[in-house]
Amino acid sequence: MTAFHWFLPTSGDGHEIGAATVAAGAARHSRAATIGYLSEVAQAAEQAGFTAALTPVGAGCPDPWIVCAAVAQHTERLKLLVAFRTGFALPTLLAQQAEAFQSVTGGRLALNAVTGGDRAEQRAYGDHLDHGDRYERTAECLDVLRRAWAGEKFDYRGRHYQVENGGLNQPLDPAPPIYFGGASPAAEQVAARHADVYLMWGEPPAAVAERAARMRALAAAQGRTLRLGIRLHVIARPSADEAWGEADRLLAGMSPERVAATQQRFARMESVGQARMAALHGGTAESLVVSPNLWAGVGLVREGAGTALVGSYAEVAQRISEYAALGLDEFILSAWPHREEATRIGTHVLPLVAR
């Protein structure tokens, strides 16, 4: 069954493309990310039929656990897809946090494990592991986390974690699904062994099909199956001309200085996924349509997912259906401003996909 999720803009929102986290080149947000406003976004997403809402994690973001626990009190069904940095808290503690979150929300937690691809940001947090060691630690973290959820006391001896008689006193039910993304070979191996849902950023369908096939094969080699998901922005309007006009307006709001600052930061990052996003536009606005209705302009100023589906409601629904036909099970969508656009997409696009 295909699931559609939304995004909580915990660093702020507005009518311009803002960064997911506050960093060099970030636009000034016109709407503060108060619990009141984020709750309005979550309520709009819930009413529009979305299953969950993803929160970002990183420098400039408020702590996702605390924010999502607060927002959950203003919704009834919406799940909270809480991002967390592996290695920044002991997995045994994460198991307790998940247990508490499930208790106070009625079992509405999902987790997005983030390894981190910006060396400068990692070091600012006090983490000095290199790329390969970070993914090795992530694998151990997720292994320990699942063992702790099992509700049986266990010992663990890894390179990064050593646990003696650890684990929750009873099984965590429901145990939250683990979402995980990453385009490097190390990331793919971690996903194949430990994730429930493997997430990709929006690339042209041919590239997505190739990655999806590889991930299915890697998971099968581990005796597992994976759900596959994609993270996309959307600019959908009644007509294609209106949608592309909105994309042009967003592009006009990106100053050359902001684009340059953002791209310089990306060039220093170790993230393979971020490099793939940057390669789609090459750091310039000269050729941003990289596939039918797939626009790479978002990635000029925003880290992470850098593409948007742009077109009429029918066109965007068609493109989503094409990705679904490749075997993608989950779609995490977003648009600016997130409150109004959750209603728009839920009202005008998702029903077309369902039909």
PDB file of N, CA and C in Angstrom, residues 189-243:
ATOM      1  N   GLN A 189      24.515  -0.535   2.354  1.00  0.00           N
ATOM      2  CA  GLN A 189      24.669  -1.766   3.124  1.00  0.00           C
ATOM      3  C   GLN A 189      23.954  -1.666   4.471  1.00  0.00           C
ATOM      4  N   VAL A 190      24.061  -0.510   5.118  1.00  0.00           N
ATOM      5  CA  VAL A 190      23.353  -0.314   6.388  1.00  0.00           C
ATOM      6  C   VAL A 190      21.849  -0.440   6.176  1.00  0.00           C
ATOM      7  N   ALA A 191      21.344   0.190   5.126  1.00  0.00           N
ATOM      8  CA  ALA A 191      19.908   0.132   4.854  1.00  0.00           C
ATOM      9  C   ALA A 191      19.446  -1.294   4.590  1.00  0.00           C
ATOM     10  N   ALA A 192      20.219  -2.025   3.796  1.00  0.00           N
ATOM     11  CA  ALA A 192      19.835  -3.392   3.444  1.00  0.00           C
ATOM     12  C   ALA A 192      19.736  -4.281   4.677  1.00  0.00           C
ATOM     13  N   ARG A 193      20.576  -4.006   5.673  1.00  0.00           N
ATOM     14  CA  ARG A 193      20.616  -4.859   6.854  1.00  0.00           C
ATOM     15  C   ARG A 193      19.693  -4.404   7.983  1.00  0.00           C
ATOM     16  N   HIS A 194      19.425  -3.096   8.057  1.00  0.00           N
ATOM     17  CA  HIS A 194      18.795  -2.595   9.275  1.00  0.00           C
ATOM     18  C   HIS A 194      17.520  -1.765   9.071  1.00  0.00           C
ATOM     19  N   ALA A 195      17.283  -1.214   7.900  1.00  0.00           N
ATOM     20  CA  ALA A 195      16.155  -0.296   7.716  1.00  0.00           C
ATOM     21  C   ALA A 195      14.868  -1.041   7.375  1.00  0.00           C
ATOM     22  N   ASP A 196      13.761  -0.400   7.688  1.00  0.00           N
ATOM     23  CA  ASP A 196      12.458  -0.873   7.204  1.00  0.00           C
ATOM     24  C   ASP A 196      12.096  -0.182   5.902  1.00  0.00           C
ATOM     25  N   VAL A 197      12.444   1.114   5.808  1.00  0.00           N
ATOM     26  CA  VAL A 197      12.150   1.902   4.607  1.00  0.00           C
ATOM     27  C   VAL A 197      13.439   2.593   4.171  1.00  0.00           C
ATOM     28  N   TYR A 198      13.823   2.403   2.914  1.00  0.00           N
ATOM     29  CA  TYR A 198      14.992   3.082   2.359  1.00  0.00           C
ATOM     30  C   TYR A 198      14.514   4.296   1.575  1.00  0.00           C
ATOM     31  N   LEU A 199      15.044   5.464   1.930  1.00  0.00           N
ATOM     32  CA  LEU A 199      14.611   6.721   1.329  1.00  0.00           C
ATOM     33  C   LEU A 199      15.621   7.238   0.316  1.00  0.00           C
ATOM     34  N   MET A 200      15.104   7.709  -0.811  1.00  0.00           N
ATOM     35  CA  MET A 200      15.911   8.379  -1.827  1.00  0.00           C
ATOM     36  C   MET A 200      15.420   9.806  -1.994  1.00  0.00           C
ATOM     37  N   TRP A 201      16.318  10.686  -2.436  1.00  0.00           N
ATOM     38  CA  TRP A 201      15.899  12.020  -2.841  1.00  0.00           C
ATOM     39  C   TRP A 201      15.492  11.981  -4.307  1.00  0.00           C
ATOM     40  N   GLY A 202      14.689  12.967  -4.711  1.00  0.00           N
ATOM     41  CA  GLY A 202      14.062  12.916  -6.022  1.00  0.00           C
ATOM     42  C   GLY A 202      15.025  13.075  -7.184  1.00  0.00           C
ATOM     43  N   GLU A 203      15.355  11.988  -7.830  1.00  0.00           N
ATOM     44  CA  GLU A 203      16.146  11.983  -9.053  1.00  0.00           C
ATOM     45  C   GLU A 203      15.251  11.557 -10.219  1.00  0.00           C
ATOM     46  N   PRO A 204      15.717  11.708 -11.464  1.00  0.00           N
ATOM     47  CA  PRO A 204      14.924  11.251 -12.603  1.00  0.00           C
ATOM     48  C   PRO A 204      14.558   9.773 -12.465  1.00  0.00           C
ATOM     49  N   PRO A 205      13.424   9.367 -13.016  1.00  0.00           N
ATOM     50  CA  PRO A 205      12.946   7.993 -12.822  1.00  0.00           C
ATOM     51  C   PRO A 205      13.956   6.913 -13.178  1.00  0.00           C
ATOM     52  N   ALA A 206      14.746   7.105 -14.229  1.00  0.00           N
ATOM     53  CA  ALA A 206      15.708   6.065 -14.607  1.00  0.00           C
ATOM     54  C   ALA A 206      16.729   5.841 -13.497  1.00  0.00           C
ATOM     55  N   ALA A 207      17.204   6.928 -12.884  1.00  0.00           N
ATOM     56  CA  ALA A 207      18.172   6.801 -11.787  1.00  0.00           C
ATOM     57  C   ALA A 207      17.523   6.152 -10.572  1.00  0.00           C
ATOM     58  N   VAL A 208      16.287   6.516 -10.290  1.00  0.00           N
ATOM     59  CA  VAL A 208      15.576   5.927  -9.162  1.00  0.00           C
ATOM     60  C   VAL A 208      15.350   4.435  -9.388  1.00  0.00           C
ATOM     61  N   ALA A 209      14.993   4.055 -10.608  1.00  0.00           N
ATOM     62  CA  ALA A 209      14.759   2.642 -10.915  1.00  0.00           C
ATOM     63  C   ALA A 209      16.023   1.823 -10.690  1.00  0.00           C
ATOM     64  N   GLU A 210      17.163   2.380 -11.108  1.00  0.00           N
ATOM     65  CA  GLU A 210      18.433   1.666 -10.938  1.00  0.00           C
ATOM     66  C   GLU A 210      18.754   1.480  -9.467  1.00  0.00           C
ATOM     67  N   ARG A 211      18.567   2.530  -8.681  1.00  0.00           N
ATOM     68  CA  ARG A 211      18.864   2.440  -7.248  1.00  0.00           C
ATOM     69  C   ARG A 211      17.886   1.510  -6.545  1.00  0.00           C
ATOM     70  N   ALA A 212      16.619   1.569  -6.943  1.00  0.00           N
ATOM     71  CA  ALA A 212      15.615   0.700  -6.321  1.00  0.00           C
ATOM     72  C   ALA A 212      15.943  -0.766  -6.564  1.00  0.00           C
ATOM     73  N   ALA A 213      16.335  -1.105  -7.790  1.00  0.00           N
ATOM     74  CA  ALA A 213      16.681  -2.490  -8.102  1.00  0.00           C
ATOM     75  C   ALA A 213      17.885  -2.946  -7.288  1.00  0.00           C
ATOM     76  N   ARG A 214      18.880  -2.069  -7.157  1.00  0.00           N
ATOM     77  CA  ARG A 214      20.061  -2.429  -6.389  1.00  0.00           C
ATOM     78  C   ARG A 214      19.719  -2.654  -4.916  1.00  0.00           C
ATOM     79  N   MET A 215      18.870  -1.795  -4.353  1.00  0.00           N
ATOM     80  CA  MET A 215      18.525  -1.937  -2.947  1.00  0.00           C
ATOM     81  C   MET A 215      17.709  -3.199  -2.699  1.00  0.00           C
ATOM     82  N   ARG A 216      16.823  -3.543  -3.619  1.00  0.00           N
ATOM     83  CA  ARG A 216      16.076  -4.790  -3.444  1.00  0.00           C
ATOM     84  C   ARG A 216      17.031  -5.980  -3.432  1.00  0.00           C
ATOM     85  N   ALA A 217      18.023  -5.954  -4.325  1.00  0.00           N
ATOM     86  CA  ALA A 217      18.978  -7.056  -4.397  1.00  0.00           C
ATOM     87  C   ALA A 217      19.834  -7.128  -3.134  1.00  0.00           C
ATOM     88  N   LEU A 218      20.283  -5.981  -2.629  1.00  0.00           N
ATOM     89  CA  LEU A 218      21.098  -5.968  -1.418  1.00  0.00           C
ATOM     90  C   LEU A 218      20.304  -6.475  -0.219  1.00  0.00           C
ATOM     91  N   ALA A 219      19.038  -6.075  -0.128  1.00  0.00           N
ATOM     92  CA  ALA A 219      18.206  -6.552   0.973  1.00  0.00           C
ATOM     93  C   ALA A 219      17.944  -8.053   0.856  1.00  0.00           C
ATOM     94  N   ALA A 220      17.696  -8.516  -0.363  1.00  0.00           N
ATOM     95  CA  ALA A 220      17.439  -9.942  -0.572  1.00  0.00           C
ATOM     96  C   ALA A 220      18.656 -10.771  -0.171  1.00  0.00           C
ATOM     97  N   ALA A 221      19.857 -10.247  -0.418  1.00  0.00           N
ATOM     98  CA  ALA A 221      21.076 -10.953  -0.034  1.00  0.00           C
ATOM     99  C   ALA A 221      21.184 -11.100   1.478  1.00  0.00           C
ATOM    100  N   GLN A 222      20.483 -10.241   2.223  1.00  0.00           N
ATOM    101  CA  GLN A 222      20.443 -10.321   3.683  1.00  0.00           C
ATOM    102  C   GLN A 222      19.218 -11.095   4.177  1.00  0.00           C
ATOM    103  N   GLY A 223      18.449 -11.637   3.222  1.00  0.00           N
ATOM    104  CA  GLY A 223      17.234 -12.347   3.591  1.00  0.00           C
ATOM    105  C   GLY A 223      16.119 -11.432   4.042  1.00  0.00           C
ATOM    106  N   ARG A 224      16.133 -10.184   3.554  1.00  0.00           N
ATOM    107  CA  ARG A 224      15.171  -9.184   3.989  1.00  0.00           C
ATOM    108  C   ARG A 224      14.479  -8.556   2.784  1.00  0.00           C
ATOM    109  N   THR A 225      13.379  -7.865   3.051  1.00  0.00           N
ATOM    110  CA  THR A 225      12.734  -7.017   2.049  1.00  0.00           C
ATOM    111  C   THR A 225      12.664  -5.597   2.596  1.00  0.00           C
ATOM    112  N   LEU A 226      12.723  -4.634   1.707  1.00  0.00           N
ATOM    113  CA  LEU A 226      12.676  -3.223   2.065  1.00  0.00           C
ATOM    114  C   LEU A 226      11.495  -2.550   1.413  1.00  0.00           C
ATOM    115  N   ARG A 227      10.859  -1.662   2.141  1.00  0.00           N
ATOM    116  CA  ARG A 227       9.986  -0.705   1.488  1.00  0.00           C
ATOM    117  C   ARG A 227      10.872   0.425   0.969  1.00  0.00           C
ATOM    118  N   LEU A 228      10.491   1.011  -0.150  1.00  0.00           N
ATOM    119  CA  LEU A 228      11.282   2.065  -0.769  1.00  0.00           C
ATOM    120  C   LEU A 228      10.484   3.359  -0.781  1.00  0.00           C
ATOM    121  N   GLY A 229      11.164   4.457  -0.480  1.00  0.00           N
ATOM    122  CA  GLY A 229      10.490   5.746  -0.444  1.00  0.00           C
ATOM    123  C   GLY A 229      11.292   6.816  -1.146  1.00  0.00           C
ATOM    124  N   ILE A 230      10.643   7.949  -1.402  1.00  0.00           N
ATOM    125  CA  ILE A 230      11.280   9.068  -2.082  1.00  0.00           C
ATOM    126  C   ILE A 230      10.832  10.366  -1.423  1.00  0.00           C
ATOM    127  N   ARG A 231      11.751  11.307  -1.361  1.00  0.00           N
ATOM    128  CA  ARG A 231      11.514  12.625  -0.767  1.00  0.00           C
ATOM    129  C   ARG A 231      11.496  13.654  -1.882  1.00  0.00           C
ATOM    130  N   LEU A 232      10.344  14.319  -2.045  1.00  0.00           N
ATOM    131  CA  LEU A 232      10.140  15.268  -3.136  1.00  0.00           C
ATOM    132  C   LEU A 232       9.409  16.507  -2.636  1.00  0.00           C
ATOM    133  N   HIS A 233       9.754  17.649  -3.201  1.00  0.00           N
ATOM    134  CA  HIS A 233       8.926  18.835  -3.059  1.00  0.00           C
ATOM    135  C   HIS A 233       7.924  18.851  -4.213  1.00  0.00           C
ATOM    136  N   VAL A 234       6.870  19.606  -4.066  1.00  0.00           N
ATOM    137  CA  VAL A 234       5.854  19.679  -5.116  1.00  0.00           C
ATOM    138  C   VAL A 234       5.417  21.127  -5.312  1.00  0.00           C
ATOM    139  N   ILE A 235       5.273  21.506  -6.562  1.00  0.00           N
ATOM    140  CA  ILE A 235       4.691  22.805  -6.923  1.00  0.00           C
ATOM    141  C   ILE A 235       3.565  22.486  -7.893  1.00  0.00           C
ATOM    142  N   ALA A 236       2.377  22.334  -7.356  1.00  0.00           N
ATOM    143  CA  ALA A 236       1.221  21.904  -8.151  1.00  0.00           C
ATOM    144  C   ALA A 236       0.162  22.995  -8.151  1.00  0.00           C
ATOM    145  N   ARG A 237      -0.383  23.271  -9.328  1.00  0.00           N
ATOM    146  CA  ARG A 237      -1.410  24.280  -9.492  1.00  0.00           C
ATOM    147  C   ARG A 237      -2.464  23.775 -10.488  1.00  0.00           C
ATOM    148  N   PRO A 238      -3.603  24.469 -10.612  1.00  0.00           N
ATOM    149  CA  PRO A 238      -4.621  24.005 -11.552  1.00  0.00           C
ATOM    150  C   PRO A 238      -4.100  23.846 -12.977  1.00  0.00           C
ATOM    151  N   SER A 239      -3.165  24.701 -13.393  1.00  0.00           N
ATOM    152  CA  SER A 239      -2.600  24.597 -14.739  1.00  0.00           C
ATOM    153  C   SER A 239      -1.085  24.544 -14.655  1.00  0.00           C
ATOM    154  N   ALA A 240      -0.471  24.005 -15.713  1.00  0.00           N
ATOM    155  CA  ALA A 240       0.987  23.941 -15.767  1.00  0.00           C
ATOM    156  C   ALA A 240       1.603  25.326 -15.772  1.00  0.00           C
ATOM    157  N   ASP A 241       0.976  26.258 -16.499  1.00  0.00           N
ATOM    158  CA  ASP A 241       1.521  27.613 -16.559  1.00  0.00           C
ATOM    159  C   ASP A 241       1.578  28.247 -15.169  1.00  0.00           C
ATOM    160  N   GLU A 242       0.544  28.039 -14.383  1.00  0.00           N
ATOM    161  CA  GLU A 242       0.544  28.588 -13.028  1.00  0.00           C
ATOM    162  C   GLU A 242       1.644  27.960 -12.184  1.00  0.00           C
ATOM    163  N   ALA A 243       1.840  26.659 -12.317  1.00  0.00           N
ATOM    164  CA  ALA A 243       2.859  25.971 -11.527  1.00  0.00           C
ATOM    165  C   ALA A 243       4.256  26.456 -11.897  1.00  0.00           C
TER     166      ALA A 243
END
